[in-house]
Short mmCIF file of C-alpha atoms in Angstrom, two decimals:
data_model
loop_
_atom_site.label_atom_id
_atom_site.label_comp_id
_atom_site.label_asym_id
_atom_site.label_seq_id
_atom_site.Cartn_x
_atom_site.Cartn_y
_atom_site.Cartn_z
CA UNK A 176 -0.09 -0.09 -0.01
CA UNK A 177 1.35 3.38 -1.08
CA UNK A 178 1.68 6.06 1.75
CA UNK A 179 0.19 9.35 0.95
CA UNK A 180 2.86 11.95 0.47
CA UNK A 181 0.88 14.52 2.32
CA UNK A 182 0.93 12.28 5.32
CA UNK A 183 4.58 11.92 5.26
CA UNK A 184 5.05 15.66 4.90
CA UNK A 185 2.85 16.37 8.03
CA UNK A 186 4.34 13.68 10.20
CA UNK A 187 4.71 14.74 13.84
CA UNK A 188 8.53 14.19 13.65
CA UNK A 189 10.72 17.04 13.57
CA UNK A 190 11.37 17.80 9.92
CA UNK A 191 15.07 17.27 9.95
CA UNK A 192 17.81 16.76 7.20
CA UNK A 193 17.64 13.00 7.45
CA UNK A 194 13.87 12.94 7.13
CA UNK A 195 13.92 15.41 4.35
CA UNK A 196 16.48 13.28 2.42
CA UNK A 197 14.40 10.11 3.02
CA UNK A 198 11.22 11.64 1.71
CA UNK A 199 13.32 13.06 -1.31
CA UNK A 200 14.70 9.75 -1.90
CA UNK A 201 11.23 8.03 -1.88
CA UNK A 202 9.86 10.68 -4.21
CA UNK A 203 12.66 10.19 -6.77
CA UNK A 204 12.71 6.31 -6.31
CA UNK A 205 8.89 6.01 -6.90
CA UNK A 206 8.62 8.79 -9.38
CA UNK A 207 6.16 10.93 -7.33
CA UNK A 208 7.39 14.37 -8.22
CA UNK A 209 3.99 15.17 -9.79
CA UNK A 210 2.40 14.38 -6.44
CA UNK A 211 4.93 16.65 -4.60
CA UNK A 212 4.45 19.52 -7.04
CA UNK A 213 0.56 19.17 -6.60
CA UNK A 214 0.89 19.41 -2.82
CA UNK A 215 3.31 22.37 -3.17
CA UNK A 216 0.81 24.34 -5.34
CA UNK A 217 -2.12 23.80 -3.14
CA UNK A 218 -3.12 26.52 -0.40
CA UNK A 219 -2.23 24.42 2.64
CA UNK A 220 0.61 26.59 4.07
CA UNK A 221 2.06 23.87 6.22
CA UNK A 222 2.04 21.41 3.44
CA UNK A 223 3.53 23.89 1.02
CA UNK A 224 6.30 24.75 3.40
CA UNK A 225 7.33 21.17 3.99
CA UNK A 226 7.00 20.36 0.26
CA UNK A 227 9.21 23.33 -0.44
CA UNK A 228 11.94 21.97 1.72
CA UNK A 229 11.87 18.56 -0.20
CA UNK A 230 11.68 20.52 -3.59
CA UNK A 231 14.80 22.47 -2.65
CA UNK A 232 16.64 19.26 -1.79
CA UNK A 233 15.52 17.86 -5.27
CA UNK A 234 16.57 21.19 -6.98
CA UNK A 235 20.06 20.92 -5.44
CA UNK A 236 20.52 17.20 -6.20
CA UNK A 237 18.72 16.97 -9.61
CA UNK A 238 17.64 20.40 -10.75
CA UNK A 239 16.73 19.18 -14.39
CA UNK A 240 13.93 17.02 -12.89
CA UNK A 241 12.01 20.31 -12.10
CA UNK A 242 12.26 21.59 -15.71
CA UNK A 243 8.67 20.39 -16.70
CA UNK A 244 7.28 22.17 -13.67
CA UNK A 245 9.00 25.54 -13.78
CA UNK A 246 5.98 27.36 -15.67
CA UNK A 247 3.65 26.00 -13.02
CA UNK A 248 5.86 27.28 -10.35
CA UNK A 249 6.14 30.73 -11.84
CA UNK A 250 2.31 30.77 -12.44
CA UNK A 251 2.00 30.07 -8.73
CA UNK A 252 3.31 33.65 -8.26
CA UNK A 253 0.61 35.18 -10.43
CA UNK A 254 -2.29 33.58 -8.67
CA UNK A 255 -5.33 35.82 -7.58
CA UNK A 256 -5.67 36.80 -4.86
CA UNK A 257 -1.98 37.54 -4.42
CA UNK A 258 -0.13 34.50 -2.96
CA UNK A 259 0.77 34.62 0.78
CA UNK A 260 4.32 35.51 1.74
CA UNK A 261 5.00 31.81 2.38
CA UNK A 262 3.96 30.77 -0.97
CA UNK A 263 6.08 33.54 -2.59
CA UNK A 264 9.01 32.74 -0.45
CA UNK A 265 8.88 29.00 -1.02
CA UNK A 266 8.37 29.31 -4.77
CA UNK A 267 11.22 31.69 -5.14
CA UNK A 268 13.52 29.51 -2.86
CA UNK A 269 13.04 26.70 -5.38
CA UNK A 270 13.34 28.77 -8.49
CA UNK A 271 16.64 30.31 -7.37
CA UNK A 272 18.24 26.81 -7.43
CA UNK A 273 17.40 25.91 -11.01
CA UNK A 274 18.37 27.22 -14.49
CA UNK A 275 15.27 28.78 -15.84
CA UNK A 276 14.80 28.27 -19.52
CA UNK A 277 14.42 31.31 -21.79
CA UNK A 278 10.59 30.89 -22.10
CA UNK A 279 10.30 31.48 -18.22
CA UNK A 280 12.60 34.61 -18.23
CA UNK A 281 9.88 37.24 -18.86
CA UNK A 282 7.68 36.02 -16.19
CA UNK A 283 10.40 35.48 -13.69
CA UNK A 284 12.02 38.91 -14.38
CA UNK A 285 8.71 40.79 -14.07
CA UNK A 286 7.82 39.19 -10.61
CA UNK A 287 11.21 39.38 -9.16
CA UNK A 288 11.61 42.98 -9.93
CA UNK A 289 8.22 43.63 -8.57
CA UNK A 290 9.24 41.86 -5.33
CA UNK A 291 12.71 43.42 -5.11
CA UNK A 292 11.46 46.97 -5.80
CA UNK A 293 8.69 46.58 -3.15
CA UNK A 294 10.48 47.53 0.25
CA UNK A 295 7.50 46.10 1.99
CA UNK A 296 8.09 42.53 0.82
CA UNK A 297 9.78 40.17 3.30
CA UNK A 298 13.58 40.21 3.17
CA UNK A 299 13.72 36.53 2.20
CA UNK A 300 11.42 37.20 -0.79
CA UNK A 301 13.49 40.14 -1.86
CA UNK A 302 16.77 38.16 -1.53
CA UNK A 303 15.54 35.06 -3.41
CA UNK A 304 14.21 37.38 -6.18
CA UNK A 305 17.45 39.20 -6.47
CA UNK A 306 19.31 35.79 -6.82
CA UNK A 307 16.85 34.69 -9.66
CA UNK A 308 17.44 38.07 -11.38
CA UNK A 309 21.17 37.66 -11.11
CA UNK A 310 20.99 34.10 -12.46
CA UNK A 311 19.03 35.40 -15.55
CA UNK A 312 21.04 38.61 -16.00
CA UNK A 313 24.08 36.71 -17.53
CA UNK A 314 22.01 36.39 -20.76
CA UNK A 315 20.89 40.09 -20.80
CA UNK A 316 23.43 42.91 -20.29
CA UNK A 317 20.81 45.49 -19.81
CA UNK A 318 19.23 43.53 -16.99
CA UNK A 319 22.62 43.38 -15.17
CA UNK A 320 22.72 47.25 -15.35
CA UNK A 321 19.22 47.67 -13.96
CA UNK A 322 19.73 45.02 -11.22
CA UNK A 323 23.08 46.63 -10.25
CA UNK A 324 21.50 50.13 -9.92
CA UNK A 325 18.53 48.72 -7.83
CA UNK A 326 20.83 46.86 -5.43
CA UNK A 327 23.31 49.71 -5.00
CA UNK A 328 20.38 52.18 -4.40
CA UNK A 329 18.97 49.92 -1.64
CA UNK A 330 22.20 48.75 0.11
CA UNK A 331 22.56 51.63 2.57
CA UNK A 332 19.25 51.34 4.34
CA UNK A 333 18.91 47.62 3.76
CA UNK A 334 18.75 44.66 6.19
CA UNK A 335 21.87 42.72 6.91
CA UNK A 336 20.57 39.73 4.85
CA UNK A 337 19.74 41.94 1.94
CA UNK A 338 23.25 43.66 2.05
CA UNK A 339 25.06 40.26 2.36
CA UNK A 340 23.25 38.85 -0.66
CA UNK A 341 23.52 42.15 -2.41
CA UNK A 342 27.33 42.34 -2.09
CA UNK A 343 27.75 38.72 -3.44
CA UNK A 344 25.44 39.54 -6.52
CA UNK A 345 27.20 42.91 -7.16
CA UNK A 346 30.43 41.00 -7.19
CA UNK A 347 29.02 38.42 -9.57
CA UNK A 348 27.48 41.06 -11.89
CA UNK A 349 30.79 42.88 -12.16
#
């Protein structure tokens, strides 16, 4: 009998690295990535957050496996009403770990600049957006310039997390 993935993700055990790796391995071994993505895209915040942890592990280990789902993940940021901070943060966390194909660039650039320019967005959302933009910017010199200007403009009054990531990205852009 197959265990429901949602039950595994909501297990009362502490969601530690070992448990995450076991769930990741199960998903990869049993080819259940569709099920994980479906859980991730639902509106249950607890499940979304736990699914995001596993998705990040998959993105680090086998990023190419997420290619068929990248448009779905980006569309997740365009849902109405506007997604919660947790959904934005977790979606961007995963997207920063993969190489976005050209057909995803416009959507990603639009949303990431929107989040990065909005000083009211959570710092994690801004930082993940900044990383995605820097990953894409290698293909577009004009984007590098725009991103550099935005980061430099924000650095002085930004949080420590923003400044830390900003410095790394500015170094990469130069």
